[in-house]
Short mmCIF file of C-alpha atoms in Angstrom, two decimals:
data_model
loop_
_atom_site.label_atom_id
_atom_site.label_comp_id
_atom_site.label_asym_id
_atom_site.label_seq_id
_atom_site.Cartn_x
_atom_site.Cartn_y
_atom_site.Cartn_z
CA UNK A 26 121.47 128.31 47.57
CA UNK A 27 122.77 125.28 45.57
CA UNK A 28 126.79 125.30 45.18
CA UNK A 29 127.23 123.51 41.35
CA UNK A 30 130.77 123.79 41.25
CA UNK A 31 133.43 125.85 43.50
CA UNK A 32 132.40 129.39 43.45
CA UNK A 33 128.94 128.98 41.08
CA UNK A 34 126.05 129.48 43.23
CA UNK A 35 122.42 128.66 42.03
CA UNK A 36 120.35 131.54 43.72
CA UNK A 37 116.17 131.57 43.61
CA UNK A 38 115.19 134.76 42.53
CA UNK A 39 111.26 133.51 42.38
CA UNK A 40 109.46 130.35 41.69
CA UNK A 41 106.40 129.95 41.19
CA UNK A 42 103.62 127.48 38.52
CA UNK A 43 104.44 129.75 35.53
CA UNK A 44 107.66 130.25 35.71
CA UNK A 45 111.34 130.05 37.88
CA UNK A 46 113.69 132.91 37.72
CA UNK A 47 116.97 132.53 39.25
CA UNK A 48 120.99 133.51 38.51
CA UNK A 49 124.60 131.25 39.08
CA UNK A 50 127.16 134.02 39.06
CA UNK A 51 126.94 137.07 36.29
CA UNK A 52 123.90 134.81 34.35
CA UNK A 53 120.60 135.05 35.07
CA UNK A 54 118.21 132.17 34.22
CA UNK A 55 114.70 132.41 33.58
CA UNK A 56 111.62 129.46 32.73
CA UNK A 57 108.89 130.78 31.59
CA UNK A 58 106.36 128.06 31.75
CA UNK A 59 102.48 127.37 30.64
CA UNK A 60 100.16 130.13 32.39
CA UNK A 61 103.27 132.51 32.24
CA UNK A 62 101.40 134.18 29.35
CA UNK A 63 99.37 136.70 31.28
CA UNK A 64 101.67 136.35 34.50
CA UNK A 65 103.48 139.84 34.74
CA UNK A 66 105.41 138.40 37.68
CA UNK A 67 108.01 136.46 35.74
CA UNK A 68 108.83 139.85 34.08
CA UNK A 69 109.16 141.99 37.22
CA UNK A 70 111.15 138.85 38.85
CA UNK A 71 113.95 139.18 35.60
CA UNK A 72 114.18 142.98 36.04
CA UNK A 73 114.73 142.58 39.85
CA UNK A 74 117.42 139.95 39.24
CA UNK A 75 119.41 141.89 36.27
CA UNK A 76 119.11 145.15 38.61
CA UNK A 77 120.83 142.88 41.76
CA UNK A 78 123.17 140.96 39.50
CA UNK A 79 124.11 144.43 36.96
CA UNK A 80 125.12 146.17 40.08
CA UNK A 81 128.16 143.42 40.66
CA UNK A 82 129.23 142.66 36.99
CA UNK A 83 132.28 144.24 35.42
CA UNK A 84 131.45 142.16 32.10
CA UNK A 85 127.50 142.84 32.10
CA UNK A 86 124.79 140.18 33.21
CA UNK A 87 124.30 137.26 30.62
CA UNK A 88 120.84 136.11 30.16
CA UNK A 89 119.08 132.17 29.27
CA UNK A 90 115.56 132.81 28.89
CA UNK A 91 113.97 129.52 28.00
CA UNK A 92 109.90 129.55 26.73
CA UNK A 93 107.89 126.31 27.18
CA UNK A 94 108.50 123.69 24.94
CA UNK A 95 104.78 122.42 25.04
CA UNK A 96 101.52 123.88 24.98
CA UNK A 97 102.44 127.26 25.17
CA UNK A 98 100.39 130.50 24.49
CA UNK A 99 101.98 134.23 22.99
CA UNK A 100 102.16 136.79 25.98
CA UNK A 101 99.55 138.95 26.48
CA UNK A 102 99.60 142.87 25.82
CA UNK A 103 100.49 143.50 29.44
CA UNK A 104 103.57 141.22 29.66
CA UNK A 105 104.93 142.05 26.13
CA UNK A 106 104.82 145.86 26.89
CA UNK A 107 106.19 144.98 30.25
CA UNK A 108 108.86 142.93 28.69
CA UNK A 109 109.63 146.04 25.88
CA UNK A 110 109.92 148.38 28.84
CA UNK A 111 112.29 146.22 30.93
CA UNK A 112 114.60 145.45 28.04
CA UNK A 113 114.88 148.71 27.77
CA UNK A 114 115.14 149.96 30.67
CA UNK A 115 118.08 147.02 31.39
CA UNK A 116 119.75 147.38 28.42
CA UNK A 117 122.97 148.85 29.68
CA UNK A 118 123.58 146.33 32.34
CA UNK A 119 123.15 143.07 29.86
CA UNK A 120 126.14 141.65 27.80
CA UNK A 121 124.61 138.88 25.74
CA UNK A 122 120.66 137.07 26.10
CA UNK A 123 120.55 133.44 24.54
CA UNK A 124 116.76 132.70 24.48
CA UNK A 125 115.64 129.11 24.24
CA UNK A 126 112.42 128.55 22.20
CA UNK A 127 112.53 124.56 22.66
CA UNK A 128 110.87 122.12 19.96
CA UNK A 129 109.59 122.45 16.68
CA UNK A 130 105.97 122.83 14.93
CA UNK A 131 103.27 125.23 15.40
CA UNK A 132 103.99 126.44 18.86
CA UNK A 133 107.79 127.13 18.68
CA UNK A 134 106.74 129.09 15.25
CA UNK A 135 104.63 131.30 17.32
CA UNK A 136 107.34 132.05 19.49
CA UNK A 137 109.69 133.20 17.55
CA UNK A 138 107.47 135.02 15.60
CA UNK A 139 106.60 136.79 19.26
CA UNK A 140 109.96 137.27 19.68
CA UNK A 141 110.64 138.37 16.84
CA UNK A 142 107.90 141.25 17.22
CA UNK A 143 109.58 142.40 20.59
CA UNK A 144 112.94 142.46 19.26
CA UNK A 145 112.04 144.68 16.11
CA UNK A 146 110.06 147.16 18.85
CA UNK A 147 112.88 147.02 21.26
CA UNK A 148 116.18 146.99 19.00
CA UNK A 149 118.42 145.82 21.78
CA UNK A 150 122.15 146.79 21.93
CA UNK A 151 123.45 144.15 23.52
CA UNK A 152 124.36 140.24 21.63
CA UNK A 153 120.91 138.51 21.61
CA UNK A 154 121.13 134.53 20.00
CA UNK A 155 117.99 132.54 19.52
CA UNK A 156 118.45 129.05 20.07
CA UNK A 157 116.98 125.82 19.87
CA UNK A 158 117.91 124.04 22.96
CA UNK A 159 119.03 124.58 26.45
CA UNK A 160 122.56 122.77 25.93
CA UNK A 161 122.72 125.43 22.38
CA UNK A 162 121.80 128.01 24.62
CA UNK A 163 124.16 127.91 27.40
CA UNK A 164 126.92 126.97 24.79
CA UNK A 165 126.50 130.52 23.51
CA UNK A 166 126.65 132.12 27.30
CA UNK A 167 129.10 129.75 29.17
CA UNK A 168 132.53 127.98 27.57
CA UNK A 169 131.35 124.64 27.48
CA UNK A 170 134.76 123.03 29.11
CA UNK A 171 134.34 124.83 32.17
CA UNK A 172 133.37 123.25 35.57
CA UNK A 173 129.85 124.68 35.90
CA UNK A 174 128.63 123.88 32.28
CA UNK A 175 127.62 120.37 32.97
CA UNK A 176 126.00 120.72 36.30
CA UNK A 177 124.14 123.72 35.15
CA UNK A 178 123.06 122.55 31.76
CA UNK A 179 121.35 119.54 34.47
CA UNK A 180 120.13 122.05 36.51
CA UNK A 181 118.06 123.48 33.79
CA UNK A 182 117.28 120.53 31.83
CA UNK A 183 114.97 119.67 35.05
CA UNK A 184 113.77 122.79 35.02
CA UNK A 185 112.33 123.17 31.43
CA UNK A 186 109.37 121.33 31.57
CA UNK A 187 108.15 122.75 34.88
CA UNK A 188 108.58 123.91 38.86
CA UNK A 189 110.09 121.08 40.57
#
């Protein structure tokens, strides 16, 4: 565990070449990175780490979700079913899910449009942004004056582009 600021713990949830899942008090954190496409680990990982972190929240769990920025392919059947089925499954226990589809072009556009897809299928109850950075995306989940923001926006700007 890695203490950002007084009481805001950064706790590994799973890590692995495709993606890092993790949580800092009621907000759990997710990369998904290149090769996460077909991975259904990532998925099961998120579920795990709403289900641990739901359990303690009075508020509900916030979620950052962040896609790769580069290079990245749609998910596969299997993970976007999985994904459906989770989200619904944890609807009740999230408040808000910011989810970070980095960059611009051709690949972001496939993204969203992905996203997009899942959302319509899904329907979710709870707040869900779509943003276009990490900073944006944390902005919507965390006040941006308190004492974690900084540190943790770092935290996951060296996480975007891959494991470190």
């Amino acid at each position: 565990m890695i203490e950002l600021a007084p009481g805001w713990l950064i706790e590994v949830e799973d890590s692995t070449n495709n993606h890092w899942v993790g949580s800092c008090g009621d907000l759990m954190i997710a990369f998904a990175y290149q090769g996460s496409h077909n991975d259904l680990r990532h998925v099961q990982a998120i579920a795990r780490c709403i289900d641990r972190l739901g359990k303690n929240s009075k508020h509900g769990v916030r979620i950052l979700f962040v896609l790769p920025p580069l290079h990245a392919k749609p998910p596969d059947e299997k993970v976007r079913r999985a994904l459906v089925d989770e989200l619904r499954r944890c609807a009740a226990q999230i408040s808000i899910a910011a989810i970070v589809v980095e960059g611009t072009g051709f690949g972001a556009a496939i993204h969203r449009g992905v996203l997009t897809g899942i959302l319509g299928v899904v329907r979710p109850k709870f707040r869900l942004v779509v943003e276009g950075s990490v900073r944006a995306g944390l902005s919507s989940l965390l006040d941006s004056k308190s004492a974690v923001f900084r540190p943790l926006l770092r935290y996951c700007e060296d996480r975007l582009t891959g494991p470190i």
